[in-house]
mmCIF file of N, CA and C in Angstrom:
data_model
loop_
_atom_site.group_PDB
_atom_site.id
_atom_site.type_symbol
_atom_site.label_atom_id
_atom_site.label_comp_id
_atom_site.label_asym_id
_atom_site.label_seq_id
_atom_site.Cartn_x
_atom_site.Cartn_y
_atom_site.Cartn_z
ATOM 1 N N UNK S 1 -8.501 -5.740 12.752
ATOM 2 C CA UNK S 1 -7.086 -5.648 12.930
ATOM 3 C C UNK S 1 -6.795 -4.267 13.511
ATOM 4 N N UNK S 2 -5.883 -4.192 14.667
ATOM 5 C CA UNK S 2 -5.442 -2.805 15.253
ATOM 6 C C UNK S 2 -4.139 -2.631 14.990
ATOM 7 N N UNK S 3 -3.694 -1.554 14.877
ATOM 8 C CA UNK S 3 -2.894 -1.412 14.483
ATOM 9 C C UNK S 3 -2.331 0.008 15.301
ATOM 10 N N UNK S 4 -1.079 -0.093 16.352
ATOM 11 C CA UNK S 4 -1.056 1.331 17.410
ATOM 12 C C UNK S 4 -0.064 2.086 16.132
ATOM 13 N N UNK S 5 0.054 3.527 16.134
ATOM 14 C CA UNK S 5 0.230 4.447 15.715
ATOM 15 C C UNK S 5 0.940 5.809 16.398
ATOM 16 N N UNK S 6 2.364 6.531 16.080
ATOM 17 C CA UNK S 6 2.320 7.569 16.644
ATOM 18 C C UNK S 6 1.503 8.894 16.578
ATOM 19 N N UNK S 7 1.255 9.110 15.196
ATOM 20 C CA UNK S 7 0.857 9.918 14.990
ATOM 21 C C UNK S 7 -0.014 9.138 13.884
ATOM 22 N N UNK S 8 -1.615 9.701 14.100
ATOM 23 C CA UNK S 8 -2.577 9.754 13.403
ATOM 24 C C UNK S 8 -2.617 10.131 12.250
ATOM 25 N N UNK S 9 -2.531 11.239 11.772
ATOM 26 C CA UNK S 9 -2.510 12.044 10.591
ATOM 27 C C UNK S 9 -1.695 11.411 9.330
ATOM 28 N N UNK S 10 -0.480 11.293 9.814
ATOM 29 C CA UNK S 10 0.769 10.712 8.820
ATOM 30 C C UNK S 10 0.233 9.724 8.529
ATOM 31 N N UNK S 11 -0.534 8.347 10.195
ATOM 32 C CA UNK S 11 -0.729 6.897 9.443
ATOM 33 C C UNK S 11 -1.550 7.122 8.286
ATOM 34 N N UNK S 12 -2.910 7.826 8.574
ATOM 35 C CA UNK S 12 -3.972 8.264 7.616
ATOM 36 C C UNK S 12 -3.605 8.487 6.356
ATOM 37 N N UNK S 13 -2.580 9.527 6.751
ATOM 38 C CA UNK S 13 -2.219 9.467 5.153
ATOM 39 C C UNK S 13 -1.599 8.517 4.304
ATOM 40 N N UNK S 14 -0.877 7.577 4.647
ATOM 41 C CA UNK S 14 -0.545 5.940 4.248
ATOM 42 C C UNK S 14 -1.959 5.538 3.923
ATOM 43 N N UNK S 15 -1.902 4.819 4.608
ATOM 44 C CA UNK S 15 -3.421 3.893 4.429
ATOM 45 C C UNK S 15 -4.531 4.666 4.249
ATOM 46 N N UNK S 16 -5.502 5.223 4.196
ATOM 47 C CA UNK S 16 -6.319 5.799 3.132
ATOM 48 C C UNK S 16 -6.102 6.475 2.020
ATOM 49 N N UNK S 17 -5.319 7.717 2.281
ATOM 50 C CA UNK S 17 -4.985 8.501 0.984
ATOM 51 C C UNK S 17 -3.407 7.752 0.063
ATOM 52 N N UNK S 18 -2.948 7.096 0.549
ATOM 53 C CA UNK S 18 -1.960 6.509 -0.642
ATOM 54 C C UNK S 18 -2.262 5.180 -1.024
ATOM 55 N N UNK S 19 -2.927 3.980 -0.081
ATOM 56 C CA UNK S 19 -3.509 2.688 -0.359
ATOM 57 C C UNK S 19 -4.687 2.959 -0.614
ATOM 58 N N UNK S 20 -5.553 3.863 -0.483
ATOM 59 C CA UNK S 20 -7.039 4.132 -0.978
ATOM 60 C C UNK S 20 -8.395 3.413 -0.329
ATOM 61 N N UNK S 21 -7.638 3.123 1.122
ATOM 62 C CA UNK S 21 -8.599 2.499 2.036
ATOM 63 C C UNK S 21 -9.570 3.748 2.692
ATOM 64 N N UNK S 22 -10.904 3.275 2.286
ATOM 65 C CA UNK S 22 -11.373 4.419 2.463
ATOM 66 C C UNK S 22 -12.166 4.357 4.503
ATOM 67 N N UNK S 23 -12.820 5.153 5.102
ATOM 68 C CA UNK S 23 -12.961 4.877 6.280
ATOM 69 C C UNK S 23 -13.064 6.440 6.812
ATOM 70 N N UNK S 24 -13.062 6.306 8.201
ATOM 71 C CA UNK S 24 -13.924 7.856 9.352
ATOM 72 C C UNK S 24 -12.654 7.968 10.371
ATOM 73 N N UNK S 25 -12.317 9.064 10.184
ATOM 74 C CA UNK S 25 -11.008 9.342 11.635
ATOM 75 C C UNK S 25 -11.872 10.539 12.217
ATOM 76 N N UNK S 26 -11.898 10.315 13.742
ATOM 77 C CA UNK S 26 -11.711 10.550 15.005
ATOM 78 C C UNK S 26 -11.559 10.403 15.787
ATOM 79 N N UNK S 27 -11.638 10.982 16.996
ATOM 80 C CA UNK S 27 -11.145 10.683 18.806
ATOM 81 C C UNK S 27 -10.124 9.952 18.480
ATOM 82 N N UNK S 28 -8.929 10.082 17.737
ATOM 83 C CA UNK S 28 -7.853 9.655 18.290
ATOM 84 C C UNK S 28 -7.792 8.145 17.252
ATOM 85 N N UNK S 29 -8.555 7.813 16.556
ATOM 86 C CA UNK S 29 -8.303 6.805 15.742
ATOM 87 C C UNK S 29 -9.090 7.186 14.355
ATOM 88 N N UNK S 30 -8.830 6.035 13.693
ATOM 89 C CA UNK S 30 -9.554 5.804 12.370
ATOM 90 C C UNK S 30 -9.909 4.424 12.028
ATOM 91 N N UNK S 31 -10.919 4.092 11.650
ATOM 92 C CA UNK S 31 -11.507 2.702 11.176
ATOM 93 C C UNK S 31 -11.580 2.675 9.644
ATOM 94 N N UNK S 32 -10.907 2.208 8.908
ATOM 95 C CA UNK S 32 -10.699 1.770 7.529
ATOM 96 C C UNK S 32 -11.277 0.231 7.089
ATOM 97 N N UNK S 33 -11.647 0.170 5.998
ATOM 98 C CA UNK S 33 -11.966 -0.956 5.162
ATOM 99 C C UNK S 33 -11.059 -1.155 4.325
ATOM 100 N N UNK S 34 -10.785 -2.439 3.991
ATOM 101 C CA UNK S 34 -9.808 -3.345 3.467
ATOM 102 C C UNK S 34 -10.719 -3.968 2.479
ATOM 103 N N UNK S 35 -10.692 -4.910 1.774
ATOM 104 C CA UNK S 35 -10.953 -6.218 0.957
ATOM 105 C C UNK S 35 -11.583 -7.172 1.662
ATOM 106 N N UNK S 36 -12.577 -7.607 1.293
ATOM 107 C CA UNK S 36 -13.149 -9.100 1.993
ATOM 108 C C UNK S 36 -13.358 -8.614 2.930
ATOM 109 N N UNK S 37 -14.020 -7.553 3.370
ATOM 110 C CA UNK S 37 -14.511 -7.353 4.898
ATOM 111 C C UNK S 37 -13.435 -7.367 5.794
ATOM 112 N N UNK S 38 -12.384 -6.642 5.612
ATOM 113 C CA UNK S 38 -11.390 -6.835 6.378
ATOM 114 C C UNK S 38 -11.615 -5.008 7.672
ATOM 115 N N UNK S 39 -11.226 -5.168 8.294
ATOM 116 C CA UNK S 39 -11.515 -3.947 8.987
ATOM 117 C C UNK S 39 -10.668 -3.265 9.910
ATOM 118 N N UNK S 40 -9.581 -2.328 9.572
ATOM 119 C CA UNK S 40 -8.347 -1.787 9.920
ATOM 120 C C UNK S 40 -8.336 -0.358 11.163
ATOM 121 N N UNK S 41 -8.496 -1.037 12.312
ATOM 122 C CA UNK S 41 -8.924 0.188 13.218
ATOM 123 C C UNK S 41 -7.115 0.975 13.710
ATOM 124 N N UNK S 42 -6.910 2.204 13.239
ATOM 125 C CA UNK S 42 -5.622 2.792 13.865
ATOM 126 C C UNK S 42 -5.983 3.534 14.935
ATOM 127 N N UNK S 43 -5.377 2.890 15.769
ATOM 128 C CA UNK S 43 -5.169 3.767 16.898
ATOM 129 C C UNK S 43 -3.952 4.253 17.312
ATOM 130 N N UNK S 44 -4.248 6.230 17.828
ATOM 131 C CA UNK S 44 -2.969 6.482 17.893
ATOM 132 C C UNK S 44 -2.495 6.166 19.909
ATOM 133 N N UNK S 45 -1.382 5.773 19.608
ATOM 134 C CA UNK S 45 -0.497 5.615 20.942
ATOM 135 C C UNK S 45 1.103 5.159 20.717
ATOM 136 N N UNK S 46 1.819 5.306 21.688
ATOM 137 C CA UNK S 46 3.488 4.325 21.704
ATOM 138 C C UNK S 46 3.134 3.177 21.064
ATOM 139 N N UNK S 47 3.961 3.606 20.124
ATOM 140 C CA UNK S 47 4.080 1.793 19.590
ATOM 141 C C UNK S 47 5.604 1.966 19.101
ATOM 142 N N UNK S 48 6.235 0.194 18.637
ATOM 143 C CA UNK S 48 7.290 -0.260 18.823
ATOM 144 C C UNK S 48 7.128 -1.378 17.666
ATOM 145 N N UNK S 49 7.723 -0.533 16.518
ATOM 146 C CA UNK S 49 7.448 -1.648 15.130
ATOM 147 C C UNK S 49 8.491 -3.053 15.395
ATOM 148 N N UNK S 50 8.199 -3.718 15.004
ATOM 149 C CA UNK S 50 8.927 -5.490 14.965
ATOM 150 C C UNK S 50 8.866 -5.846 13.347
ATOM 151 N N UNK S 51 10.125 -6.299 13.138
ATOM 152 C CA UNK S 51 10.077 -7.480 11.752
ATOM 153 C C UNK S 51 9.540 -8.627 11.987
ATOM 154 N N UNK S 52 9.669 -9.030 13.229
ATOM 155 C CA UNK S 52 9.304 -10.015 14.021
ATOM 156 C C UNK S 52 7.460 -10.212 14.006
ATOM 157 N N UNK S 53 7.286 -9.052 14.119
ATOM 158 C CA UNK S 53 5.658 -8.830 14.041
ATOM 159 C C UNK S 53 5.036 -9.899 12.763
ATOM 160 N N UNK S 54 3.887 -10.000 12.740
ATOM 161 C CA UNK S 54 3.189 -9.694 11.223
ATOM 162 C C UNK S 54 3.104 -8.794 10.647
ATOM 163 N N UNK S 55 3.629 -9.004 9.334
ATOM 164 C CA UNK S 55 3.180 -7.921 8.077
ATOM 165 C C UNK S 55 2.066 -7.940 7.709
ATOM 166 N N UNK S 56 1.378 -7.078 7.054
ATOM 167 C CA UNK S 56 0.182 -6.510 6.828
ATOM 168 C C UNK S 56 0.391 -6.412 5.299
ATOM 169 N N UNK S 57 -0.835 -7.033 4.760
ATOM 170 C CA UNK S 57 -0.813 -7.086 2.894
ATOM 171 C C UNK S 57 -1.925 -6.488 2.602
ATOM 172 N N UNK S 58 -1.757 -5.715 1.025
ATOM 173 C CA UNK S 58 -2.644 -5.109 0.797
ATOM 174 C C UNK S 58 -2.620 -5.257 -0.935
ATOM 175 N N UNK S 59 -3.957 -5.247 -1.784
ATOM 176 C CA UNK S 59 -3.678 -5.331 -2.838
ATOM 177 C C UNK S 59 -3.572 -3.936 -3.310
ATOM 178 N N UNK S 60 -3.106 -3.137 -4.342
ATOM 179 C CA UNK S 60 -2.763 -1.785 -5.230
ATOM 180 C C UNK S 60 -3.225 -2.030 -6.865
ATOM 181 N N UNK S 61 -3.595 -0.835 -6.724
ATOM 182 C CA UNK S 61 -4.362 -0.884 -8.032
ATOM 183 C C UNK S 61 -2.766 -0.896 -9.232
ATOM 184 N N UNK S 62 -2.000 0.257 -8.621
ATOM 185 C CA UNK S 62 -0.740 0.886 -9.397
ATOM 186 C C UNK S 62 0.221 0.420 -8.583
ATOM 187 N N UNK S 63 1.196 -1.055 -8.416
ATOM 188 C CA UNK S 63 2.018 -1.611 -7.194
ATOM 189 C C UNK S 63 3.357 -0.379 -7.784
ATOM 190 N N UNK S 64 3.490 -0.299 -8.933
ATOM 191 C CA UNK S 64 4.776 0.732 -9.226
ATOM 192 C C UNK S 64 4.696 2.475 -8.751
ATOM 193 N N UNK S 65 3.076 2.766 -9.371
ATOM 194 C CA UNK S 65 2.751 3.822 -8.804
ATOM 195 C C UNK S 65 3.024 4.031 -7.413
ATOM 196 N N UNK S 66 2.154 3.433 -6.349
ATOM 197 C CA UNK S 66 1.949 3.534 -5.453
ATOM 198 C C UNK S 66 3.325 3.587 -4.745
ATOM 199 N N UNK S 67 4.163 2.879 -4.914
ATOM 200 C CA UNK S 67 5.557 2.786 -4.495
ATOM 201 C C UNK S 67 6.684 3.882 -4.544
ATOM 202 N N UNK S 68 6.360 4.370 -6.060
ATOM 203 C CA UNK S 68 7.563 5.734 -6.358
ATOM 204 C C UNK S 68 6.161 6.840 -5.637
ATOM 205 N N UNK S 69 5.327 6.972 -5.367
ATOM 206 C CA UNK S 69 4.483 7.987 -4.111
ATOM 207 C C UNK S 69 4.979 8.296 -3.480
ATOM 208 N N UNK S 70 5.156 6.729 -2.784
ATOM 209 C CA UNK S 70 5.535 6.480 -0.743
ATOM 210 C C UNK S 70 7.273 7.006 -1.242
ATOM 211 N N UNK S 71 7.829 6.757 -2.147
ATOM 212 C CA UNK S 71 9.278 7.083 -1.601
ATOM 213 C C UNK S 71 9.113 8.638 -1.720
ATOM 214 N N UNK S 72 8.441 9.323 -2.903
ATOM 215 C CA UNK S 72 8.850 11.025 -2.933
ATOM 216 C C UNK S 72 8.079 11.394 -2.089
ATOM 217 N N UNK S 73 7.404 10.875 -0.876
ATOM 218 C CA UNK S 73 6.863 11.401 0.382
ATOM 219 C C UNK S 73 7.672 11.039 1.324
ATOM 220 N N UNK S 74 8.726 10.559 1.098
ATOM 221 C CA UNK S 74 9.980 10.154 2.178
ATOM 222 C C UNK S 74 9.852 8.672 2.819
ATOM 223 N N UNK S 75 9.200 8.268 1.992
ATOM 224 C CA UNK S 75 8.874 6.827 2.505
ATOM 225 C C UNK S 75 9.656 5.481 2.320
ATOM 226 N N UNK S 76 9.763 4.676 3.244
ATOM 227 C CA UNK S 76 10.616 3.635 2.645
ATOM 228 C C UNK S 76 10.696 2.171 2.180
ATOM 229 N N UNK S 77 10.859 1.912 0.983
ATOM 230 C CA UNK S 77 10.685 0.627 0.255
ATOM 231 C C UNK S 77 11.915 0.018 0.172
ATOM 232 N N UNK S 78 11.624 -1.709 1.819
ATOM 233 C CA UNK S 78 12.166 -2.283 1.633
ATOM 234 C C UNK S 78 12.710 -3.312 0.623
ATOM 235 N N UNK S 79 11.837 -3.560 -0.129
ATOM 236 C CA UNK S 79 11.591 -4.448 -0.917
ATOM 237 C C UNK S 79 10.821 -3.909 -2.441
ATOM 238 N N UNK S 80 11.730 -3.486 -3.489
ATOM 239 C CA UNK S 80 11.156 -2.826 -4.930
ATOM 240 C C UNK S 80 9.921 -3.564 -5.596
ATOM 241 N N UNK S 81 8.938 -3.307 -5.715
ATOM 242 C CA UNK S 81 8.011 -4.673 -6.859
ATOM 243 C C UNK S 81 9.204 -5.071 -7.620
ATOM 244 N N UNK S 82 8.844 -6.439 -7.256
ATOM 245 C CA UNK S 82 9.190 -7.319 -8.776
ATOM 246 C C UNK S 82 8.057 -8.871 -8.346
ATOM 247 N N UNK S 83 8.437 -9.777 -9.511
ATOM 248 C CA UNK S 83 7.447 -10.814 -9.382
ATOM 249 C C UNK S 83 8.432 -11.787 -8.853
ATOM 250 N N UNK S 84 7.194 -12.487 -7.729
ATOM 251 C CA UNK S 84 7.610 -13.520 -7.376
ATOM 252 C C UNK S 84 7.779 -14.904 -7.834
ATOM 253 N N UNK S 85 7.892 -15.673 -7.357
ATOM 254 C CA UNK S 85 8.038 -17.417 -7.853
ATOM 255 C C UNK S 85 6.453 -18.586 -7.799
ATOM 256 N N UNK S 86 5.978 -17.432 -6.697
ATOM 257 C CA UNK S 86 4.438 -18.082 -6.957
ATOM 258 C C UNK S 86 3.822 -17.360 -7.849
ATOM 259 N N UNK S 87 3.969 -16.216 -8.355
ATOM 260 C CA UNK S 87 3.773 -15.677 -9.611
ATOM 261 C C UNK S 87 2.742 -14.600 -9.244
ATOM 262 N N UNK S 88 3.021 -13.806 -7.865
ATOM 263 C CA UNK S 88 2.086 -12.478 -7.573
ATOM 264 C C UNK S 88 3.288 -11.598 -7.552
ATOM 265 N N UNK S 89 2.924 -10.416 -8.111
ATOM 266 C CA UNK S 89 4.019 -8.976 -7.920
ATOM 267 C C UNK S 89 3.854 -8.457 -6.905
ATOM 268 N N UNK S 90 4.910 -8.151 -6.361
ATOM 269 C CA UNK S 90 4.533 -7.990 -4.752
ATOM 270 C C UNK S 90 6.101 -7.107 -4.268
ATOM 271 N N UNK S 91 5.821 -5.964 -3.338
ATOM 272 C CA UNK S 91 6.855 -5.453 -2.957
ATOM 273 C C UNK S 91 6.425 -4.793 -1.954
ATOM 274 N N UNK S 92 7.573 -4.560 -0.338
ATOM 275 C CA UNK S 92 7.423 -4.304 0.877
ATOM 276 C C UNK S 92 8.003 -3.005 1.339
ATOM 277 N N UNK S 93 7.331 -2.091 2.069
ATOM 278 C CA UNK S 93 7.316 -0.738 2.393
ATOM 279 C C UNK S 93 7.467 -0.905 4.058
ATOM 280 N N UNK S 94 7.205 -0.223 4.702
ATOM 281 C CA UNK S 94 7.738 0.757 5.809
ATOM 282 C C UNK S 94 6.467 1.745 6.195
ATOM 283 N N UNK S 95 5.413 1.169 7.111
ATOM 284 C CA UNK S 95 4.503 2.395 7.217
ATOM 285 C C UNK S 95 5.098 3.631 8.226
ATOM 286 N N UNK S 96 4.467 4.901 8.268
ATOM 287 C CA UNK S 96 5.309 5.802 9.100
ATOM 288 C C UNK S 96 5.266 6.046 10.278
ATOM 289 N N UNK S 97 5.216 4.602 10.933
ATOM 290 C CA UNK S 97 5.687 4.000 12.679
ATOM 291 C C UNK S 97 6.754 3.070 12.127
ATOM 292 N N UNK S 98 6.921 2.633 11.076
ATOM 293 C CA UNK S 98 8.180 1.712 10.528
ATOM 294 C C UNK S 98 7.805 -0.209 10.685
ATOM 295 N N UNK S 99 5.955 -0.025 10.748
ATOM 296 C CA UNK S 99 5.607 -1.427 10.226
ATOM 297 C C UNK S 99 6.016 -1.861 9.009
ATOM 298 N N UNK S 100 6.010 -3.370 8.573
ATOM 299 C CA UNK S 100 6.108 -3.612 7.487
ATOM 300 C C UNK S 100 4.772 -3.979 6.695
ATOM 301 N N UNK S 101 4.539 -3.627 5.990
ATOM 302 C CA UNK S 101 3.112 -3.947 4.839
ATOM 303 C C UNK S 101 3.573 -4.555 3.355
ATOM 304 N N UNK S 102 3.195 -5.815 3.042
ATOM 305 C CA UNK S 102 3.596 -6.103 1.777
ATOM 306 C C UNK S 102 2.301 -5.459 1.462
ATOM 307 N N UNK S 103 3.021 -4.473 -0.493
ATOM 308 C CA UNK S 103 1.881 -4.697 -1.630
ATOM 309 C C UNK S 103 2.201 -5.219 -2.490
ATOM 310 N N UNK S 104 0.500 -5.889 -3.005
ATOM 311 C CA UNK S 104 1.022 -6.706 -3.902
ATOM 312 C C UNK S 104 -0.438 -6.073 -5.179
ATOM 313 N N UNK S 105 0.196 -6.591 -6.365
ATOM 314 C CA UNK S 105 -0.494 -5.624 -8.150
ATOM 315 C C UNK S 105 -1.907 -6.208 -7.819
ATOM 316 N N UNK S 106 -2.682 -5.316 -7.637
ATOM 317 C CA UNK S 106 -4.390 -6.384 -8.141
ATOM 318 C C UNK S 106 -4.374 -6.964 -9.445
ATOM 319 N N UNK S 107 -5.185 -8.062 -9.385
ATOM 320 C CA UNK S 107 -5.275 -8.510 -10.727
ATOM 321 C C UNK S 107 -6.313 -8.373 -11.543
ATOM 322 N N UNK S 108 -5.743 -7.726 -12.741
ATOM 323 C CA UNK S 108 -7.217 -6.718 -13.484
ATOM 324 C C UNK S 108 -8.054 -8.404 -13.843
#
């Protein structure tokens, strides 16, 4: 999965250091690991977030933690955790190009 980016550094700091995807940044990108072999290459360039797009899901160890993080780093949560009707906790953020990413609680 690619994912374009303005700035490198900031995405990095989302997705590895606050989702805990761990992975190698240079030349201008970073390649992260996900779950199930999933494999999250950022690259930085113009990009142009869409609701319209696909969202991007991720499981969290701490879905409450992780959430009051992203906001006292200025981040924005469209959508607060709470539980859903299929019965996963799940709540939607704002990465800092202004994608949308649902997280949702791992299940211990």
């Amino acid at each position: 999965m690619v994912i374009s980016v303005s700035d490198l550094d900031r995405a990095v700091s989302f997705y590895r250091d606050l989702l805990g995807l761990p992975g190698t940044v240079g030349d201008g990108k970073a390649i992260l690991s996900g779950a199930r072999n999933v494999e999250l290459l950022l690259h930085e360039r113009e990009t142009v977030p869409s609701d319209l797009s696909v969202a991007l899901s991720f499981g969290v160890g701490e879905l409450e933690t992780v959430c009051s993080a992203w906001l006292a780093a200025g981040g924005i949560v469209v959508d607060a955790p709470a539980d859903q009707p299929w019965g996963e906790r799940m709540a939607v953020v704002r990465d800092p190009d202004g994608h949308l990413v649902c997280l949702t609680a791992d299940h211990a």
